[in-house]
Short mmCIF file of C-alpha atoms and ligand atoms in Angstrom, two decimals:
data_model
loop_
_atom_site.label_atom_id
_atom_site.label_comp_id
_atom_site.label_asym_id
_atom_site.label_seq_id
_atom_site.Cartn_x
_atom_site.Cartn_y
_atom_site.Cartn_z
CA MET A 1 15.77 -14.92 4.08
CA ASP A 2 17.34 -11.83 5.67
CA GLU A 3 15.52 -10.17 8.54
CA ASN A 4 12.29 -8.47 7.45
CA HIS A 5 11.43 -5.56 9.74
CA TRP A 6 7.91 -5.33 8.35
CA PHE A 7 6.92 -8.28 10.53
CA SER A 8 7.94 -6.49 13.76
CA GLU A 9 5.68 -4.55 16.10
CA SER A 10 8.06 -1.58 16.42
CA CYS A 11 8.21 -1.10 12.64
CA ALA A 12 4.41 -1.33 12.40
CA GLN A 13 3.97 1.26 15.15
CA ALA A 14 6.49 3.69 13.63
CA PHE A 15 4.26 3.95 10.53
CA TRP A 16 0.96 4.45 12.38
CA ASP A 17 1.61 8.17 12.98
CA GLN A 18 2.38 8.90 9.35
CA LYS A 19 -1.23 9.98 8.94
CA GLU A 20 -0.40 13.31 10.64
CA GLY A 21 1.84 14.50 7.78
CA GLY A 22 0.64 16.59 4.80
CA PRO A 23 2.32 14.48 2.08
CA TYR A 24 0.73 11.33 3.51
CA LYS A 25 -2.73 12.95 3.68
CA ARG A 26 -2.38 13.90 0.02
CA LEU A 27 -1.25 10.38 -0.88
CA LEU A 28 -4.23 8.94 0.95
CA SER A 29 -6.74 11.15 -0.80
CA ASP A 30 -5.11 10.54 -4.21
CA THR A 31 -5.29 6.76 -3.68
CA VAL A 32 -8.86 6.72 -2.37
CA GLY A 33 -9.79 9.07 -5.22
CA TYR A 34 -8.51 6.53 -7.76
CA ALA A 35 -10.32 3.72 -5.91
CA ALA A 36 -13.72 5.52 -5.93
CA PRO A 37 -15.51 2.81 -3.89
CA ARG A 38 -19.23 2.29 -4.42
CA ALA A 39 -22.06 0.88 -2.33
CA ASN A 40 -22.11 -2.89 -1.69
CA GLU A 41 -18.58 -3.48 -3.04
CA ARG A 42 -15.99 -5.88 -1.63
CA TRP A 43 -12.48 -4.48 -1.15
CA LEU A 44 -9.10 -5.88 -0.15
CA ASP A 45 -6.44 -3.62 1.45
CA LEU A 46 -3.00 -5.17 0.92
CA GLY A 47 -0.36 -4.21 3.52
CA CYS A 48 -3.04 -2.33 5.42
CA GLY A 49 -0.80 -1.08 8.25
CA GLY A 50 -2.86 1.06 10.64
CA GLY A 51 -5.82 0.96 8.23
CA GLN A 52 -5.77 4.53 6.91
CA LEU A 53 -6.76 3.49 3.40
CA SER A 54 -9.47 1.15 4.64
CA ASP A 55 -10.83 3.96 6.78
CA GLY A 56 -10.68 6.20 3.70
CA LEU A 57 -12.61 3.65 1.63
CA TRP A 58 -15.26 3.38 4.32
CA HIS A 59 -15.72 7.15 4.46
CA ALA A 60 -15.63 7.59 0.67
CA SER A 61 -18.41 5.01 0.32
CA LYS A 62 -20.32 6.81 3.11
CA GLY A 63 -20.32 3.56 5.07
CA THR A 64 -22.05 1.60 2.31
CA ILE A 65 -19.15 -0.68 1.41
CA GLN A 66 -20.13 -4.34 1.91
CA GLU A 67 -16.84 -6.04 2.79
CA LEU A 68 -13.40 -4.77 3.71
CA VAL A 69 -10.54 -7.24 4.21
CA CYS A 70 -7.36 -5.77 5.72
CA LEU A 71 -4.27 -7.94 5.19
CA ASP A 72 -0.84 -7.36 6.72
CA CYS A 73 2.20 -9.41 7.73
CA ALA A 74 2.57 -7.54 11.05
CA ALA A 75 0.25 -9.05 13.65
CA ALA A 76 0.46 -5.74 15.57
CA ASN A 77 -1.77 -4.14 12.93
CA ALA A 78 -4.71 -6.22 14.19
CA LYS A 79 -5.05 -3.60 16.96
CA PRO A 80 -5.73 -0.45 14.88
CA ILE A 81 -7.91 -2.47 12.48
CA GLY A 82 -9.86 -3.79 15.49
CA ALA A 83 -10.33 -0.19 16.67
CA LEU A 84 -11.69 0.79 13.24
CA SER A 85 -14.01 -2.20 13.33
CA GLU A 86 -15.38 -1.13 16.72
CA LYS A 87 -15.81 2.42 15.49
CA HIS A 88 -17.50 1.75 12.15
CA ALA A 89 -18.45 -1.91 11.68
CA LYS A 90 -20.67 -2.29 14.78
CA GLY A 91 -20.56 -6.09 14.85
CA ASN A 92 -20.48 -6.63 11.06
CA SER A 93 -17.56 -9.10 10.86
CA LYS A 94 -17.11 -8.48 7.12
CA LEU A 95 -16.06 -4.88 7.68
CA PHE A 96 -12.48 -4.16 8.80
CA HIS A 97 -11.74 -7.88 8.93
CA PHE A 98 -8.01 -8.28 9.70
CA VAL A 99 -6.10 -11.11 8.00
CA HIS A 100 -2.57 -11.82 9.20
CA GLY A 101 -0.80 -12.87 6.01
CA ASP A 102 2.33 -12.56 3.88
CA PHE A 103 1.54 -11.55 0.30
CA SER A 104 4.98 -12.73 -0.85
CA HIS A 105 3.30 -16.16 -0.82
CA GLY A 106 0.33 -15.01 -2.90
CA LEU A 107 -3.35 -14.54 -2.16
CA ASP A 108 -4.45 -18.19 -2.28
CA SER A 109 -7.08 -17.83 0.43
CA PHE A 110 -9.21 -15.57 -1.80
CA PRO A 111 -11.37 -16.92 -4.67
CA ASP A 112 -11.09 -15.77 -8.29
CA GLY A 113 -12.98 -12.58 -9.11
CA TYR A 114 -14.10 -12.08 -5.51
CA PHE A 115 -13.22 -8.39 -5.03
CA ASP A 116 -14.57 -5.27 -6.71
CA GLY A 117 -11.40 -3.49 -5.71
CA VAL A 118 -7.91 -3.97 -4.34
CA ILE A 119 -6.22 -1.03 -2.67
CA SER A 120 -2.68 -0.84 -1.37
CA GLY A 121 -0.57 1.94 0.12
CA LEU A 122 3.24 1.78 -0.31
CA SER A 123 3.21 -1.96 0.28
CA ILE A 124 3.29 -4.26 -2.74
CA SER A 125 6.94 -3.44 -3.53
CA TYR A 126 7.85 -5.56 -0.50
CA ALA A 127 6.82 -8.87 -2.05
CA GLU A 128 10.11 -10.77 -1.87
CA SER A 129 11.57 -13.93 -3.37
CA LYS A 130 14.97 -15.48 -4.06
CA ASP A 131 16.26 -17.54 -6.93
CA PRO A 132 16.58 -21.05 -5.44
CA VAL A 133 19.78 -21.72 -7.43
CA THR A 134 21.75 -18.47 -7.11
CA GLY A 135 20.21 -17.34 -3.80
CA LYS A 136 19.83 -13.83 -5.24
CA TYR A 137 16.71 -11.75 -4.78
CA ASN A 138 14.44 -11.52 -7.82
CA ASP A 139 11.02 -10.14 -8.74
CA VAL A 140 9.23 -13.47 -9.12
CA ALA A 141 7.05 -12.93 -6.01
CA PHE A 142 6.32 -9.33 -7.04
CA ARG A 143 5.16 -10.38 -10.51
CA ALA A 144 3.19 -13.30 -9.04
CA LEU A 145 1.47 -10.93 -6.59
CA LEU A 146 0.37 -8.64 -9.45
CA LYS A 147 -1.09 -11.69 -11.25
CA ASP A 148 -2.85 -12.79 -8.09
CA ILE A 149 -4.32 -9.32 -7.59
CA ARG A 150 -5.69 -9.53 -11.13
CA ARG A 151 -7.05 -13.01 -10.36
CA VAL A 152 -8.98 -11.96 -7.24
CA LEU A 153 -10.47 -8.91 -9.01
CA SER A 154 -13.79 -9.13 -10.81
CA PRO A 155 -13.56 -8.33 -14.56
CA THR A 156 -14.88 -4.82 -13.82
CA GLY A 157 -12.71 -4.36 -10.72
CA ARG A 158 -10.16 -1.66 -9.90
CA PHE A 159 -6.65 -1.84 -8.50
CA ALA A 160 -5.65 1.45 -6.86
CA PHE A 161 -2.28 1.64 -5.16
CA SER A 162 0.75 3.72 -4.32
CA ILE A 163 4.36 2.66 -4.68
CA ASN A 164 7.61 4.49 -4.04
CA VAL A 165 9.54 5.96 -6.95
CA PRO A 166 13.09 4.61 -7.56
CA ASN A 167 15.58 5.91 -4.94
CA PRO A 168 12.95 7.70 -2.85
CA LYS A 169 14.17 10.63 -0.75
CA PHE A 170 12.38 9.89 2.51
CA TRP A 171 13.80 13.05 4.13
CA ARG A 172 11.76 15.15 1.68
CA ILE A 173 8.57 13.61 3.07
CA LEU A 174 9.71 14.35 6.62
CA PHE A 175 10.67 17.92 5.69
CA GLN A 176 7.34 18.64 4.02
CA SER A 177 5.43 17.02 6.91
CA LEU A 178 7.09 19.29 9.46
CA ASN A 179 6.98 22.34 7.23
CA ARG A 180 3.30 22.21 6.44
CA ASP A 181 1.86 20.79 9.64
CA LEU A 182 3.00 23.08 12.41
CA LYS A 183 -0.33 22.64 14.19
CA ILE A 184 0.11 18.92 14.76
CA ARG A 185 -1.10 17.59 18.10
CA LYS A 186 1.95 15.62 19.32
CA PRO A 187 5.00 16.97 17.50
CA LEU A 188 7.60 15.13 19.61
CA LYS A 189 5.95 11.75 19.04
CA LEU A 190 5.65 12.53 15.34
CA ILE A 191 9.35 13.47 15.15
CA SER A 192 10.44 10.36 17.07
CA ASN A 193 8.43 8.09 14.77
CA ALA A 194 9.56 10.04 11.71
CA LEU A 195 13.21 9.45 12.69
CA LYS A 196 12.49 5.74 13.09
CA MET A 197 10.88 5.80 9.65
CA GLN A 198 14.03 7.43 8.21
CA ALA A 199 16.09 4.53 9.61
CA TYR A 200 13.67 1.99 8.12
CA GLY A 201 13.78 4.06 4.92
CA ARG A 202 17.56 3.56 4.68
CA TRP A 203 17.05 -0.19 5.08
CA LEU A 204 14.36 -0.20 2.38
CA CYS A 205 16.55 1.72 -0.09
CA ARG A 206 19.51 -0.62 0.55
CA GLU A 207 17.34 -3.67 -0.04
CA ALA A 208 15.72 -2.14 -3.14
CA LYS A 209 19.20 -1.59 -4.59
CA ARG A 210 19.99 -5.30 -4.23
CA GLY A 211 16.71 -6.28 -5.93
CA ARG A 212 14.87 -7.46 -2.83
CA PHE A 213 12.24 -4.70 -2.92
CA HIS A 214 10.80 -3.08 -6.02
CA TYR A 215 10.92 0.69 -6.51
CA LEU A 216 10.51 0.81 -10.27
CA PRO A 217 10.34 3.51 -12.96
CA ILE A 218 6.73 3.91 -14.09
CA ASP A 219 7.31 2.34 -17.53
CA GLN A 220 8.72 -0.82 -15.94
CA LEU A 221 5.89 -0.94 -13.43
CA THR A 222 3.31 -0.47 -16.20
CA ALA A 223 4.92 -3.30 -18.21
CA ARG A 224 4.67 -5.64 -15.21
CA LEU A 225 1.02 -4.67 -14.68
CA GLN A 226 0.31 -5.40 -18.35
CA ASP A 227 2.08 -8.78 -18.07
CA ALA A 228 -0.18 -9.53 -15.11
CA GLY A 229 -3.36 -8.87 -17.14
CA PHE A 230 -4.05 -5.20 -16.53
CA GLY A 231 -4.92 -3.08 -19.56
CA ASN A 232 -5.74 0.47 -18.54
CA VAL A 233 -3.05 1.97 -16.35
CA GLU A 234 -2.92 5.61 -15.26
CA HIS A 235 -0.73 7.29 -12.67
CA LYS A 236 0.19 10.52 -10.93
CA LEU A 237 2.97 11.60 -8.59
CA SER A 238 2.17 12.19 -4.92
CA TYR A 239 3.77 11.98 -1.44
CA ALA A 240 6.18 14.88 -1.99
CA ASN A 241 6.89 13.32 -5.43
CA GLN A 242 8.28 10.20 -3.74
CA ALA A 243 5.47 7.85 -4.80
CA PHE A 244 3.36 7.02 -7.81
CA VAL A 245 -0.35 6.59 -7.30
CA VAL A 246 -1.62 4.13 -9.88
CA ARG A 247 -5.00 2.89 -11.06
CA ALA A 248 -5.05 -0.26 -13.15
CA LEU A 249 -8.07 -1.99 -14.63
CA PRO A 250 -8.27 -5.60 -15.82
CA ALA A 251 -7.37 -5.83 -19.51
CA THR A 252 -10.89 -7.02 -20.26
CA ALA A 253 -12.52 -3.97 -18.68
CA LYS A 254 -14.09 -1.46 -21.04
CA GLY A 255 -13.98 2.28 -20.58
CA GLU A 256 -11.80 5.23 -21.27
CA LEU A 257 -9.49 6.52 -18.58
CA ARG A 258 -8.24 10.04 -18.26
CA ARG A 259 -4.43 10.58 -18.31
CA SER A 260 -3.19 12.41 -15.24
CA ALA A 261 -0.14 14.63 -15.04
C1 SAM B 301 4.78 1.69 4.34
S1 SAM B 301 3.68 0.68 5.23
C2 SAM B 301 2.10 1.25 4.61
C3 SAM B 301 0.94 0.94 5.50
C4 SAM B 301 -0.42 1.40 4.98
N1 SAM B 301 -0.78 0.75 3.73
C5 SAM B 301 -0.50 2.90 4.80
O1 SAM B 301 -0.69 3.36 3.66
O2 SAM B 301 -0.40 3.62 5.80
C6 SAM B 301 3.86 -0.91 4.39
C7 SAM B 301 2.96 -1.99 4.95
O3 SAM B 301 3.13 -3.18 4.16
C8 SAM B 301 3.15 -4.29 5.04
N2 SAM B 301 3.89 -5.39 4.39
C9 SAM B 301 5.19 -5.38 4.00
N3 SAM B 301 5.53 -6.56 3.48
C10 SAM B 301 4.41 -7.34 3.53
C11 SAM B 301 4.13 -8.68 3.14
N4 SAM B 301 5.08 -9.45 2.60
N5 SAM B 301 2.88 -9.18 3.33
C12 SAM B 301 1.90 -8.41 3.89
N6 SAM B 301 2.12 -7.11 4.29
C13 SAM B 301 3.36 -6.59 4.11
C14 SAM B 301 3.85 -3.77 6.28
O4 SAM B 301 3.65 -4.55 7.42
C15 SAM B 301 3.28 -2.35 6.39
O5 SAM B 301 2.11 -2.35 7.17
#
């Protein structure tokens, strides 16, 4: 495999400060809004990064969530998740439990139907695999991950996630972050990390173009979700229009879902 920056500490750290930007705050609230966590539920946060979504789930459930597993391939993310655990979990090892793992290899360590919800922020598109014969990147791991997410969800579970649109313009997110958040606490640090994120963004777009990462039009994404066993899929644009926020329910789940613009 080619180098994967997501495993590195410096890449992980560059994304921790994203939370200061307006487009990211909107993305976070859109995703947690779709998740709508309830008391005593078990949730999995895939590609948790600094744990913003997990923190959002905890707050949205008013601290009544039962279990919160935070999985990421960058070991460095254990630190912010540990800090959240100290802040909120107060010794409850099931809350803000960090798992160092690579979802390109599936979710084998979790039993069928275990979670009430899976949440993921701008992460699942990085499930990567190569054709063993041609050596070319393909979407086998991405499709397998969607199936595994369906497998670990209970029949009444929810999958709420964000994913970048095709050819995302990362500079638009930076521009809107600076434009709307002039009262930010550490602007120089934010700018330095934002520039690093632009560089990682160029790498991500290059790799997406060669089929390694998966920034898909919404109809293709919906088709893959349906193939994986999801029936009700709704979406909206967020993150300065550079990401879809999606909610997908297992095909067996009953209930009408509203269409969002
Ligand atoms: C753009 S960041 C988003 C972080 C966080 N979800 C958020 O919303 O702030 C993408 C995250 O996906 C993680 N990631 C990428 N590839 C992964 C993989 N194969 N397995 C597990 N995590 C992965 C990265 O380490 C990173 O934390």
